[in-house]
Short mmCIF file of C-alpha atoms in Angstrom, two decimals:
data_model
loop_
_atom_site.label_atom_id
_atom_site.label_comp_id
_atom_site.label_asym_id
_atom_site.label_seq_id
_atom_site.Cartn_x
_atom_site.Cartn_y
_atom_site.Cartn_z
CA MET A 179 -66.14 -0.32 19.44
CA ASN A 180 -64.52 3.04 18.72
CA GLN A 181 -61.42 2.92 16.58
CA THR A 182 -58.94 5.59 15.73
CA VAL A 183 -56.28 5.73 13.05
CA LYS A 184 -52.90 5.99 14.73
CA SER A 185 -50.43 5.59 11.89
CA GLY A 186 -50.05 5.76 8.16
CA ARG A 187 -51.30 8.35 5.71
CA LEU A 188 -54.96 9.26 6.00
CA ASN A 189 -56.97 10.10 2.90
CA ALA A 190 -58.84 12.88 4.72
CA ILE A 191 -55.53 14.52 5.64
CA GLU A 192 -53.87 14.00 2.26
CA LEU A 193 -56.83 15.47 0.38
CA VAL A 194 -56.72 18.71 2.37
CA ARG A 195 -52.93 18.76 2.04
CA PHE A 196 -53.24 18.71 -1.75
CA VAL A 197 -56.06 21.27 -1.75
CA GLY A 198 -53.87 23.47 0.45
CA ALA A 199 -50.92 23.32 -1.97
CA LEU A 200 -53.26 24.16 -4.84
CA GLY A 201 -54.81 27.00 -2.84
CA ILE A 202 -51.39 28.51 -2.15
CA LEU A 203 -50.52 28.26 -5.84
CA MET A 204 -53.74 30.05 -6.74
CA ILE A 205 -53.35 32.87 -4.21
CA HIS A 206 -49.85 33.52 -5.53
CA PHE A 207 -51.30 33.61 -9.03
CA GLY A 208 -54.10 35.89 -7.84
CA LYS A 209 -51.67 38.38 -6.30
CA PHE A 210 -50.42 39.21 -9.80
CA TYR A 211 -53.52 38.73 -11.92
CA PHE A 212 -56.60 39.58 -9.83
CA GLU A 213 -57.76 42.44 -7.69
CA ASN A 214 -57.76 41.47 -3.99
CA ASN A 215 -56.01 38.19 -4.86
CA GLY A 216 -59.00 36.77 -6.73
CA TYR A 217 -61.41 34.08 -5.61
CA PHE A 218 -58.68 32.11 -3.84
CA SER A 219 -57.77 35.05 -1.63
CA LYS A 220 -57.68 32.94 1.55
CA GLY A 221 -55.33 30.31 0.16
CA TYR A 222 -52.58 31.59 2.46
CA LEU A 223 -54.47 30.14 5.43
CA PHE A 224 -53.41 26.66 4.37
CA VAL A 225 -49.93 27.54 5.59
CA GLU A 226 -51.50 27.34 9.05
CA TYR A 227 -52.84 23.89 8.16
CA PHE A 228 -49.32 22.72 7.33
CA PHE A 229 -47.97 24.15 10.59
CA ILE A 230 -50.77 22.41 12.49
CA LEU A 231 -49.95 19.09 10.84
CA THR A 232 -46.31 19.56 11.80
CA GLY A 233 -47.23 20.10 15.45
CA PHE A 234 -49.65 17.16 15.45
CA TYR A 235 -47.14 14.70 14.03
CA MET A 236 -44.40 16.10 16.25
CA MET A 237 -46.42 15.12 19.31
CA ARG A 238 -47.30 11.75 17.83
CA SER A 239 -43.63 11.00 17.23
CA LEU A 240 -42.93 11.66 20.90
CA ASP A 241 -45.55 9.09 21.93
CA ARG A 242 -44.19 6.29 19.82
CA GLU A 243 -42.60 3.34 21.58
CA GLY A 244 -38.95 3.66 22.40
CA GLU A 245 -36.74 6.60 23.22
CA PRO A 246 -37.82 9.83 21.50
CA LEU A 247 -35.47 11.23 18.90
CA SER A 248 -33.06 13.93 19.94
CA THR A 249 -33.80 17.41 18.65
CA PRO A 250 -31.05 17.29 15.96
CA ALA A 251 -32.20 13.84 14.81
CA PHE A 252 -35.84 14.94 14.63
CA LEU A 253 -34.96 18.09 12.68
CA LEU A 254 -32.70 16.15 10.32
CA GLY A 255 -35.54 13.74 9.61
CA LYS A 256 -37.87 16.62 8.76
CA ILE A 257 -35.29 18.29 6.52
CA LYS A 258 -34.46 15.07 4.68
CA GLY A 259 -38.11 14.80 3.67
CA PHE A 260 -38.01 17.91 1.47
CA TYR A 261 -34.48 19.25 1.11
CA ALA A 262 -33.49 17.43 -2.10
CA PRO A 263 -36.45 18.69 -4.19
CA LEU A 264 -36.11 22.09 -2.52
CA CYS A 265 -32.52 22.38 -3.77
CA VAL A 266 -33.61 21.51 -7.32
CA ALA A 267 -36.45 24.04 -7.14
CA LEU A 268 -34.12 26.76 -5.84
CA CYS A 269 -31.44 26.05 -8.45
CA GLY A 270 -34.05 26.03 -11.20
CA HIS A 271 -35.44 29.35 -10.05
CA LEU A 272 -31.93 30.79 -9.73
CA LEU A 273 -31.35 29.92 -13.40
CA TYR A 274 -34.58 31.69 -14.34
CA ASP A 275 -33.57 34.71 -12.24
CA CYS A 276 -30.14 34.92 -13.89
CA ILE A 277 -31.78 34.87 -17.32
CA TYR A 278 -34.50 37.37 -16.44
CA GLN A 279 -32.13 39.77 -14.67
CA GLY A 280 -29.63 39.44 -17.51
CA CYS A 281 -26.50 38.58 -15.54
CA GLN A 282 -23.58 40.00 -17.50
CA THR A 283 -20.63 38.49 -15.70
CA VAL A 284 -19.67 35.46 -13.65
CA GLY A 285 -19.38 37.88 -10.74
CA ASP A 286 -23.08 38.71 -11.08
CA VAL A 287 -23.94 35.01 -10.78
CA MET A 288 -21.64 34.62 -7.77
CA ASP A 289 -23.29 37.62 -6.15
CA LYS A 290 -26.68 35.97 -6.56
CA LEU A 291 -25.47 32.68 -5.15
CA PHE A 292 -24.00 34.44 -2.13
CA HIS A 293 -26.96 36.76 -1.70
CA PHE A 294 -29.52 33.93 -1.56
CA LYS A 295 -27.36 31.57 0.53
CA TRP A 296 -29.67 31.76 3.56
CA GLU A 297 -32.55 30.35 1.53
CA PHE A 298 -30.48 27.31 0.56
CA LEU A 299 -29.48 26.89 4.21
CA LEU A 300 -33.10 27.11 5.46
CA LEU A 301 -32.17 30.21 7.44
CA SER A 302 -34.03 32.85 5.46
CA THR A 303 -36.23 33.56 8.50
CA ALA A 304 -33.41 33.46 11.05
CA GLY A 305 -32.95 37.23 11.05
CA PHE A 306 -29.83 37.49 8.90
CA ILE A 307 -31.50 39.27 5.95
CA ASP A 308 -31.89 43.05 5.93
CA GLU A 309 -34.85 43.06 3.52
CA PRO A 310 -36.64 39.70 3.78
CA GLN A 311 -38.85 40.33 0.73
CA ILE A 312 -39.30 38.42 -2.52
CA ASN A 313 -36.55 39.14 -5.08
CA GLN A 314 -34.57 40.95 -2.38
CA GLY A 315 -33.84 38.48 0.39
CA HIS A 316 -35.82 35.53 -1.01
CA LEU A 317 -35.69 33.81 -4.37
CA MET A 318 -39.13 32.20 -4.13
CA GLY A 319 -42.29 33.32 -2.39
CA GLN A 320 -43.04 30.08 -0.56
CA THR A 321 -39.74 28.86 0.90
CA TRP A 322 -40.04 31.07 4.00
CA TYR A 323 -42.52 28.53 5.40
CA LEU A 324 -39.96 25.73 5.43
CA SER A 325 -37.37 27.91 7.13
CA ALA A 326 -39.90 29.14 9.70
CA MET A 327 -41.06 25.58 10.38
CA ILE A 328 -37.54 24.28 11.06
CA ILE A 329 -36.53 27.23 13.24
CA ALA A 330 -39.80 27.03 15.20
CA LEU A 331 -39.26 23.30 15.74
CA VAL A 332 -35.85 24.04 17.25
CA PHE A 333 -37.77 25.51 20.18
CA ALA A 334 -41.06 23.61 20.07
CA TYR A 335 -39.69 20.06 19.94
CA PRO A 336 -37.51 20.18 23.09
CA LEU A 337 -40.28 22.00 24.95
CA ALA A 338 -42.75 19.28 23.99
CA ARG A 339 -40.26 16.53 24.82
CA PHE A 340 -38.94 17.71 28.18
CA TYR A 341 -41.65 20.08 29.45
CA ARG A 342 -44.76 18.56 27.94
CA ARG A 343 -47.29 19.64 30.56
CA ALA A 344 -46.03 23.21 30.69
CA TYR A 345 -45.87 23.36 26.90
CA LEU A 346 -49.44 22.13 26.42
CA ASN A 347 -51.10 23.79 29.40
CA LEU A 348 -49.35 27.16 29.50
CA ILE A 349 -46.82 27.95 26.78
CA SER A 350 -48.89 26.89 23.77
CA PRO A 351 -52.19 28.60 24.68
CA LEU A 352 -50.43 31.79 25.75
CA PHE A 353 -48.23 31.94 22.67
CA ILE A 354 -51.11 31.19 20.28
CA LEU A 355 -53.24 33.93 21.82
CA CYS A 356 -50.43 36.50 21.79
CA VAL A 357 -49.17 35.82 18.26
CA TYR A 358 -52.51 35.63 16.46
CA SER A 359 -54.01 38.58 18.32
CA PHE A 360 -50.86 40.61 17.60
CA MET A 361 -51.06 39.77 13.89
CA VAL A 362 -54.74 40.64 13.67
CA GLN A 363 -54.39 43.91 15.59
CA THR A 364 -51.18 45.01 13.87
CA PHE A 365 -51.57 43.73 10.29
CA GLY A 366 -55.28 42.97 10.05
CA GLY A 367 -54.81 39.27 9.26
CA LEU A 368 -52.50 36.27 9.09
CA ASP A 369 -51.08 36.82 5.59
CA TYR A 370 -47.80 38.18 6.90
CA GLY A 371 -44.44 36.63 7.65
CA ASN A 372 -41.56 38.64 6.19
CA VAL A 373 -41.75 41.39 8.81
CA TYR A 374 -39.41 41.88 11.74
CA VAL A 375 -40.85 42.06 15.25
CA GLY A 376 -37.86 43.30 17.18
CA VAL A 377 -35.04 40.91 16.32
CA VAL A 378 -37.38 38.04 15.38
CA ILE A 379 -39.04 37.66 12.01
CA LEU A 380 -42.79 37.22 12.24
CA ALA A 381 -42.73 34.01 10.21
CA VAL A 382 -40.99 32.14 13.04
CA LEU A 383 -43.54 33.36 15.59
CA ARG A 384 -46.33 32.35 13.22
CA GLY A 385 -44.68 28.97 12.77
CA PHE A 386 -44.32 28.35 16.51
CA ALA A 387 -47.95 29.36 17.07
CA GLY A 388 -49.18 27.03 14.32
CA ILE A 389 -47.08 24.12 15.58
CA SER A 390 -48.45 24.76 19.06
CA VAL A 391 -52.00 24.64 17.67
CA GLY A 392 -51.10 21.25 16.19
CA ALA A 393 -49.75 20.07 19.54
CA LEU A 394 -53.01 21.04 21.26
CA THR A 395 -54.94 19.32 18.47
CA TYR A 396 -52.99 16.15 19.20
CA ALA A 397 -53.75 16.42 22.91
CA ALA A 398 -57.46 16.77 22.14
CA TRP A 399 -57.34 13.85 19.69
CA LYS A 400 -55.55 11.64 22.21
CA ALA A 401 -58.10 12.40 24.92
CA LEU A 402 -61.02 11.68 22.57
CA SER A 403 -59.44 8.51 21.19
CA GLU A 404 -59.00 7.15 24.73
CA ARG A 405 -62.52 7.91 25.97
CA GLY A 406 -64.45 7.82 22.68
CA PHE A 407 -67.85 9.44 22.24
CA GLY A 408 -69.77 8.64 25.38
CA SER A 409 -73.26 9.14 23.97
CA LYS A 410 -75.22 9.52 20.76
CA GLY A 411 -75.46 13.22 21.52
CA GLU A 412 -71.68 13.60 21.51
CA ARG A 413 -71.42 11.66 18.26
CA ARG A 414 -74.06 13.87 16.65
CA VAL A 415 -72.15 16.95 17.75
CA ALA A 416 -68.97 15.53 16.19
CA VAL A 417 -70.83 14.81 12.93
CA PHE A 418 -72.24 18.34 12.88
CA VAL A 419 -68.81 19.85 13.58
CA GLU A 420 -67.24 17.83 10.77
CA ILE A 421 -69.87 18.90 8.24
CA VAL A 422 -69.53 22.55 9.24
CA ALA A 423 -65.72 22.32 9.06
CA TRP A 424 -65.79 20.96 5.49
CA ILE A 425 -68.28 23.62 4.43
CA MET A 426 -66.08 26.30 5.97
CA LEU A 427 -63.06 24.86 4.17
CA ILE A 428 -64.80 25.06 0.78
CA LEU A 429 -66.14 28.55 1.41
CA ALA A 430 -62.76 29.83 2.57
CA LEU A 431 -60.92 28.37 -0.42
CA VAL A 432 -63.29 29.28 -3.24
CA PHE A 433 -65.35 32.17 -1.88
CA GLY A 434 -62.99 33.61 0.72
CA ARG A 435 -63.09 37.11 -0.75
CA ARG A 436 -66.88 37.22 -0.55
CA TYR A 437 -67.71 35.37 2.67
CA PHE A 438 -64.57 35.63 4.79
CA ALA A 439 -63.41 39.11 5.66
CA GLU A 440 -60.01 39.39 7.24
CA PRO A 441 -58.49 38.14 9.43
CA GLY A 442 -59.62 34.55 8.74
CA VAL A 443 -58.57 33.34 12.21
CA ILE A 444 -61.77 31.28 12.31
CA MET A 445 -60.04 28.75 10.05
CA ILE A 446 -57.61 27.80 12.83
CA PRO A 447 -60.25 25.85 14.83
CA VAL A 448 -61.64 24.54 11.53
CA PHE A 449 -58.26 23.01 10.68
CA MET A 450 -57.97 21.65 14.22
CA CYS A 451 -61.31 19.87 13.84
CA LEU A 452 -60.44 18.46 10.43
CA VAL A 453 -57.12 17.05 11.64
CA ALA A 454 -58.49 15.61 14.89
CA LEU A 455 -61.60 14.07 13.31
CA ALA A 456 -59.63 12.61 10.41
CA ASN A 457 -57.39 10.81 12.89
CA LEU A 458 -60.32 9.72 15.07
CA ASN A 459 -61.96 8.16 12.00
CA GLN A 460 -65.35 7.95 13.72
CA THR A 461 -67.40 10.50 11.77
CA PRO A 462 -69.03 9.87 8.36
CA ILE A 463 -66.91 12.05 6.07
CA SER A 464 -63.57 11.04 7.60
CA ARG A 465 -64.56 7.37 7.75
CA TRP A 466 -65.69 7.44 4.12
CA LEU A 467 -62.55 9.19 2.89
CA ASN A 468 -60.19 7.05 4.96
CA GLY A 469 -62.01 3.92 3.82
CA LEU A 470 -61.30 4.58 0.14
CA LYS A 471 -58.29 3.06 -1.53
CA PRO A 472 -55.30 5.23 -0.57
CA GLY A 473 -53.57 5.17 -3.95
CA LEU A 474 -54.87 8.43 -5.40
CA PHE A 475 -55.02 10.29 -2.09
CA GLY A 476 -51.58 9.08 -1.05
CA PHE A 477 -50.19 10.24 -4.36
CA LEU A 478 -51.87 13.66 -4.08
CA GLY A 479 -50.57 14.11 -0.54
CA LYS A 480 -47.00 13.39 -1.58
CA TYR A 481 -47.38 15.35 -4.79
CA SER A 482 -48.53 18.43 -2.85
CA LEU A 483 -44.99 18.96 -1.53
CA TYR A 484 -43.54 19.19 -5.04
CA LEU A 485 -46.38 21.39 -6.28
CA TYR A 486 -45.77 23.71 -3.35
CA LEU A 487 -42.03 23.85 -3.98
CA VAL A 488 -41.95 24.50 -7.72
CA HIS A 489 -44.96 26.66 -8.61
CA TRP A 490 -43.20 30.00 -8.12
CA THR A 491 -40.93 29.49 -11.13
CA PRO A 492 -43.66 28.86 -13.75
CA LEU A 493 -45.58 31.77 -12.27
CA MET A 494 -42.67 34.18 -12.66
CA ILE A 495 -41.82 32.89 -16.14
CA VAL A 496 -45.36 33.47 -17.41
CA LYS A 497 -45.70 36.81 -15.63
CA ASN A 498 -42.42 38.27 -16.82
CA PHE A 499 -41.89 36.68 -20.24
CA LEU A 500 -45.53 36.54 -21.38
CA PRO A 501 -47.05 39.67 -19.82
CA ASN A 502 -49.55 40.41 -22.57
CA ILE A 503 -51.48 37.14 -22.77
CA GLY A 504 -54.91 36.87 -21.17
CA THR A 505 -55.54 35.89 -17.58
CA GLY A 506 -57.18 32.60 -18.54
CA LEU A 507 -54.26 31.48 -20.69
CA SER A 508 -51.81 32.67 -18.04
CA CYS A 509 -53.60 30.56 -15.44
CA LEU A 510 -53.55 27.55 -17.73
CA LEU A 511 -49.82 27.93 -18.38
CA VAL A 512 -48.93 28.51 -14.73
CA VAL A 513 -51.02 25.65 -13.38
CA GLY A 514 -50.09 23.33 -16.24
CA GLY A 515 -46.41 24.19 -16.00
CA SER A 516 -46.44 23.72 -12.24
CA VAL A 517 -48.23 20.37 -12.51
CA VAL A 518 -45.74 19.03 -15.07
CA TYR A 519 -42.69 20.45 -13.27
CA ALA A 520 -43.85 19.00 -9.95
CA GLY A 521 -44.62 15.63 -11.54
CA VAL A 522 -41.18 15.35 -13.14
CA LEU A 523 -39.42 16.39 -9.94
CA MET A 524 -41.48 13.93 -7.90
CA ALA A 525 -40.69 11.10 -10.32
CA VAL A 526 -36.97 11.81 -10.14
CA ASP A 527 -36.99 12.19 -6.37
CA ARG A 528 -38.99 9.02 -5.75
CA CYS A 529 -36.95 6.88 -8.14
CA ARG A 530 -33.46 8.03 -7.24
CA LYS A 531 -31.08 5.96 -5.15
CA GLY A 532 -28.83 8.23 -3.15
CA VAL A 533 -28.08 11.91 -3.63
CA CYS A 534 -26.10 11.71 -6.86
CA PRO A 535 -29.04 12.44 -9.22
CA ILE A 536 -30.01 15.51 -7.19
CA VAL A 537 -26.42 16.74 -7.05
CA ALA A 538 -26.11 16.22 -10.82
CA ILE A 539 -29.33 18.11 -11.59
CA CYS A 540 -28.38 20.98 -9.29
CA GLY A 541 -24.91 21.03 -10.85
CA VAL A 542 -26.35 21.31 -14.36
CA LEU A 543 -28.70 24.12 -13.30
CA ILE A 544 -25.89 26.04 -11.56
CA ALA A 545 -23.70 25.52 -14.63
CA GLY A 546 -26.53 26.97 -16.66
CA CYS A 547 -26.47 30.04 -14.43
CA PHE A 548 -22.78 30.56 -15.15
CA ALA A 549 -23.43 30.06 -18.85
CA VAL A 550 -25.93 32.93 -18.94
CA PRO A 551 -23.24 35.68 -19.18
CA ILE A 552 -21.79 33.93 -22.22
CA PHE A 553 -25.02 34.39 -24.15
CA ALA A 554 -26.02 37.70 -22.61
#
């Protein structure tokens, strides 16, 4: 009897989620320390994996029993999952920025708070920033993804809820084709987001396309889970596809610079296969991973959020305050600092009851920002 996994955290998904967060950390490190971004030059593609997961779970939430959530309720649920640690990460990085930039007056600190307000409001990709670049319109190099995801969901969720057939059969395929082909033809790859296309920032278009890929992945998974693999031949094809997908994942992450020339669009179907097969749980690798005890994998999956949110600050501290140390030591300090910072933030976030601890931490960090002029 064929069985699929329909709920809960899957080890096969959580493992790739953690690898993706680590890959994004390493490509950000590589941008400053290696030519052509180093060996992890395709780490940015894991942003597409996160978008795909968002679209997949969006569709799954709509198929749960009971009345689907309203769009505001769905968005609020997504935001609640990451907003508290995001605020801590932003306030911590703001303190670093005030120290590094040498804020001389309280007015300088107020200017920074006001200047980066859209990032705190998850609207940094809404089109309100003249120069949406790091250290100009953005504090941190990774928060654009969260803003783009939420803004894209504002449009994708109601389309999927009220116009499901049109969204899956027409809107999603057309939008995916147009956005990815435009990015490849115009920029040569998918590693772009902070660029305006008319009045819309490219990150939102990229987010909507990735979420739509996830929605189509869900539709494919649902069809396969209902009919199963009809023959040994189909099962063998699924096994072969899974093996190839994992090989492609490893090659793209570690040897992307050597084996994967731009644009890297081939990883989109690879991620689709990994997500669908992990949820089907009928192929050897997915079944083996999902059959292991979920403790470590569940932890890594949850931990990946915090690692993603905080790694920019240790990276900038090492780069700007310790510019003359070797690349190896820099990597050790950045990765080690990010791991510890993420672990502490995760522990606080998971143990807290209510918002008071987060408000207190953010308050202390903001107070530290205003204290910088005193010691400048």
